[in-house]
């Protein structure tokens, strides 16, 4: 099956710092989605981004499907950004998830 | 916004019990999914459904079954709960095979 790798696995930031999370995938995909899992376990959809660039406030994402990677940018990080960020890719009938990047933002 | 509701946030059951986890979505989505999430193993697909009364096995269906009698409801059934089924269970729905997922808030199941 398709491999989805996320880096870094763990990240600690000072509040206000910027960061880039990466998702590499091993095969062509139809779709890609970024999620944030909050400390209570809820997975919140951030971006549905099979290709191109999208922005939502302090967050933006870019997917380069031909090179099989996606990037999630977090600017001016806040403590509420803490949690695990997952990338998921769709090969046609289901999404496959990466193992996530655990982000901790300290005040 | 789409809402996906899982009936219980926390659940404790005894080994051998039959367990029902319920998931309801309110946006007439065609597709519904059940995942489990375990430390170090990430999210793994148990079962999914593309239509009423249809079901497909995911990557780890053993020990589970599902029911989709109505479009809005997708139930996960543990026929005889075992301790290795202690996990976080997450339900998701999507309007089509080319659209993104919306997840419920999860059910943390402990089997003792």
Coordinates of C-alpha atoms in Angstrom, one line a residue:
Chain A
X1 CA 0.0 0.0 0.0
X2 CA 0.9 3.7 -0.2
X3 CA 3.4 5.0 2.3
X4 CA 2.7 8.4 4.0
X5 CA 5.6 9.9 5.9
X6 CA 5.4 13.0 8.0
X7 CA 8.3 15.0 9.4
X8 CA 9.3 16.0 11.9
X9 CA 7.7 13.6 14.3
X10 CA 7.9 16.0 17.2
X11 CA 8.2 19.8 17.3
X12 CA 8.5 22.2 20.1
X13 CA 8.0 25.9 19.4
X14 CA 8.0 29.1 21.3
X15 CA 4.8 31.1 20.9
X16 CA 5.0 33.4 18.0
X17 CA 7.4 31.2 16.0
X18 CA 6.8 29.9 12.5
X19 CA 7.0 26.2 11.4
X20 CA 6.7 24.0 8.4
X21 CA 5.4 20.4 8.5
X22 CA 6.0 18.0 5.7
X23 CA 4.1 15.1 4.2
X24 CA 5.7 12.8 1.6
X25 CA 3.8 10.0 -0.1
X26 CA 5.0 7.1 -2.2
X27 CA 2.4 7.0 -5.0
X28 CA 0.0 9.2 -7.0
X29 CA -3.0 10.3 -5.0
X30 CA -6.4 11.6 -5.9
X31 CA -6.7 13.8 -2.8
X32 CA -4.9 15.0 0.3
X33 CA -6.2 16.4 3.5
X34 CA -4.5 18.0 6.6
X35 CA -6.0 17.5 10.0
X36 CA -5.3 18.8 13.5
X37 CA -6.1 16.5 16.4
X38 CA -6.7 18.5 19.5
X39 CA -5.9 17.3 23.1
X40 CA -9.4 15.8 23.4
X41 CA -8.9 13.6 20.4
X42 CA -11.1 15.4 17.9
X43 CA -9.8 15.5 14.3
X44 CA -10.4 18.9 12.8
X45 CA -10.2 19.3 9.0
X46 CA -7.7 22.0 8.1
X47 CA -7.3 21.8 4.4
X48 CA -8.6 19.6 1.6
X49 CA -5.8 20.2 -0.9
X50 CA -5.1 17.7 -3.7
X51 CA -2.9 20.3 -5.4
X52 CA -1.9 24.0 -5.3
X53 CA -1.9 26.3 -2.3
X54 CA -4.6 27.4 0.2
X55 CA -4.5 29.7 3.1
X56 CA -6.7 30.1 6.1
X57 CA -5.6 32.7 8.6
X58 CA -2.3 31.8 10.0
X59 CA -2.2 28.4 8.3
X60 CA -1.5 27.7 4.7
X61 CA -0.8 24.5 2.8
X62 CA 0.9 23.6 -0.5
X63 CA 0.7 20.3 -2.3
X64 CA 2.9 19.4 -5.2
X65 CA 1.3 16.3 -6.5
X66 CA 3.8 15.6 -9.2
X67 CA 6.6 15.5 -6.6
X68 CA 4.5 13.7 -4.1
X69 CA 4.7 16.0 -1.1
X70 CA 2.6 18.5 0.8
X71 CA 3.7 21.2 3.3
X72 CA 1.7 22.8 6.1
X73 CA 2.8 26.2 7.3
X74 CA 1.9 27.6 10.7
X75 CA 2.8 31.2 11.2
X76 CA 2.9 33.1 14.5
X77 CA 2.1 30.0 16.5
X78 CA -0.2 30.0 19.5
X79 CA -0.5 27.6 22.4
X80 CA -3.9 26.5 20.9
X81 CA -2.0 25.2 17.9
X82 CA -0.6 22.4 20.1
X83 CA -1.7 18.9 19.2
X84 CA -1.0 16.3 16.5
X85 CA -1.1 17.2 12.8
X86 CA -2.0 14.4 10.3
X87 CA -1.7 14.3 6.6
X88 CA -4.0 11.8 4.8
X89 CA -4.0 10.8 1.2
X90 CA -6.7 9.2 -0.9
X91 CA -5.7 6.6 -3.5
X92 CA -9.2 6.1 -4.8
X93 CA -11.3 4.4 -2.2
X94 CA -9.9 5.3 1.2
X95 CA -7.7 7.8 3.0
X96 CA -4.3 6.6 4.3
X97 CA -2.9 8.5 7.3
X98 CA 0.6 9.5 8.1
X99 CA 1.9 8.9 11.7
X100 CA 1.6 12.6 12.5
X101 CA 3.7 15.5 13.8
X102 CA 3.2 16.3 17.4
X103 CA 3.4 20.0 18.0
X104 CA 3.9 21.7 21.4
X105 CA 3.7 25.5 21.5
X106 CA 5.1 26.9 24.8
X107 CA 4.2 30.4 26.1
Chain B
X1 CA -21.2 22.7 8.7
X2 CA -21.4 18.9 8.7
X3 CA -21.8 17.3 12.0
X4 CA -20.7 13.8 12.8
X5 CA -21.9 12.7 16.2
X6 CA -20.6 9.7 18.1
X7 CA -22.9 8.5 20.8
X8 CA -20.3 8.1 23.6
X9 CA -17.2 9.9 24.4
X10 CA -15.9 7.3 26.9
X11 CA -17.0 3.7 27.3
X12 CA -15.9 0.9 29.6
X13 CA -17.0 -2.6 28.8
X14 CA -16.1 -6.1 30.1
X15 CA -14.4 -8.8 28.1
X16 CA -16.9 -10.8 26.1
X17 CA -19.6 -8.2 26.0
X18 CA -21.2 -7.2 22.7
X19 CA -20.5 -3.5 22.1
X20 CA -22.2 -1.0 19.8
X21 CA -20.6 2.2 18.8
X22 CA -22.9 4.6 17.0
X23 CA -22.2 7.3 14.5
X24 CA -24.6 9.7 12.9
X25 CA -24.0 12.4 10.3
X26 CA -26.5 15.1 9.4
X27 CA -25.5 16.1 5.8
X28 CA -26.7 13.2 3.7
X29 CA -23.2 12.0 3.0
X30 CA -22.8 8.8 0.9
X31 CA -19.7 7.5 2.6
X32 CA -19.0 6.6 6.2
X33 CA -15.9 5.2 7.8
X34 CA -14.7 3.7 11.1
X35 CA -11.1 4.0 12.2
X36 CA -9.3 3.0 15.3
X37 CA -6.3 5.0 16.6
X38 CA -3.5 3.5 18.7
X39 CA -0.2 5.0 19.9
X40 CA 2.5 4.2 17.5
X41 CA 0.2 2.7 14.9
X42 CA -1.7 5.7 13.8
X43 CA -5.2 5.6 12.3
X44 CA -6.2 2.3 10.8
X45 CA -9.4 1.7 8.7
X46 CA -11.7 -0.9 10.1
X47 CA -14.8 -0.8 7.8
X48 CA -16.4 1.7 5.4
X49 CA -19.6 2.0 3.6
X50 CA -20.6 3.7 0.3
X51 CA -24.3 3.3 0.6
X52 CA -27.1 2.0 2.7
X53 CA -26.7 -1.7 3.4
X54 CA -23.3 -1.7 1.8
X55 CA -20.1 -2.4 3.6
X56 CA -16.5 -2.9 2.8
X57 CA -13.7 -4.3 4.9
X58 CA -10.8 -2.0 5.6
X59 CA -7.3 -3.0 6.8
X60 CA -8.2 -4.5 10.2
X61 CA -11.8 -5.8 10.1
X62 CA -11.2 -8.9 12.3
X63 CA -13.3 -8.9 15.4
X64 CA -15.6 -6.2 14.1
X65 CA -18.8 -5.9 12.1
X66 CA -20.8 -2.9 10.9
X67 CA -24.4 -2.0 10.1
X68 CA -25.8 0.7 7.9
X69 CA -29.6 0.4 7.8
X70 CA -30.1 4.2 7.3
X71 CA -27.9 6.6 5.3
X72 CA -27.2 8.8 8.3
X73 CA -26.2 6.1 10.7
X74 CA -23.2 3.8 10.7
X75 CA -22.7 1.4 13.6
X76 CA -19.6 -0.5 14.6
X77 CA -20.2 -3.7 16.5
X78 CA -17.7 -5.6 18.6
X79 CA -19.3 -9.1 18.8
X80 CA -17.3 -10.2 21.8
X81 CA -15.1 -7.4 23.2
X82 CA -11.5 -8.2 24.0
X83 CA -8.8 -6.2 25.8
X84 CA -6.9 -5.7 22.6
X85 CA -9.8 -3.7 21.3
X86 CA -9.2 -1.0 23.8
X87 CA -8.6 2.0 21.6
X88 CA -9.9 5.3 20.4
X89 CA -12.6 4.8 17.7
X90 CA -13.2 7.5 15.2
X91 CA -16.0 7.8 12.7
X92 CA -15.9 9.9 9.6
X93 CA -18.1 10.8 6.7
X94 CA -17.7 12.3 3.2
X95 CA -20.1 13.2 0.4
X96 CA -18.3 11.3 -2.3
X97 CA -15.1 9.4 -3.1
X98 CA -13.4 12.6 -4.3
X99 CA -14.2 14.8 -1.3
X100 CA -12.6 15.3 2.1
X101 CA -13.6 13.7 5.4
X102 CA -15.3 15.1 8.5
X103 CA -14.6 13.3 11.7
X104 CA -16.7 12.8 14.9
X105 CA -15.2 13.6 18.3
X106 CA -14.2 9.9 18.9
X107 CA -15.1 7.3 21.4
X108 CA -12.4 6.1 23.8
X109 CA -13.3 2.5 24.6
X110 CA -11.7 0.5 27.4
X111 CA -12.3 -3.2 27.6
X112 CA -11.5 -4.7 31.0

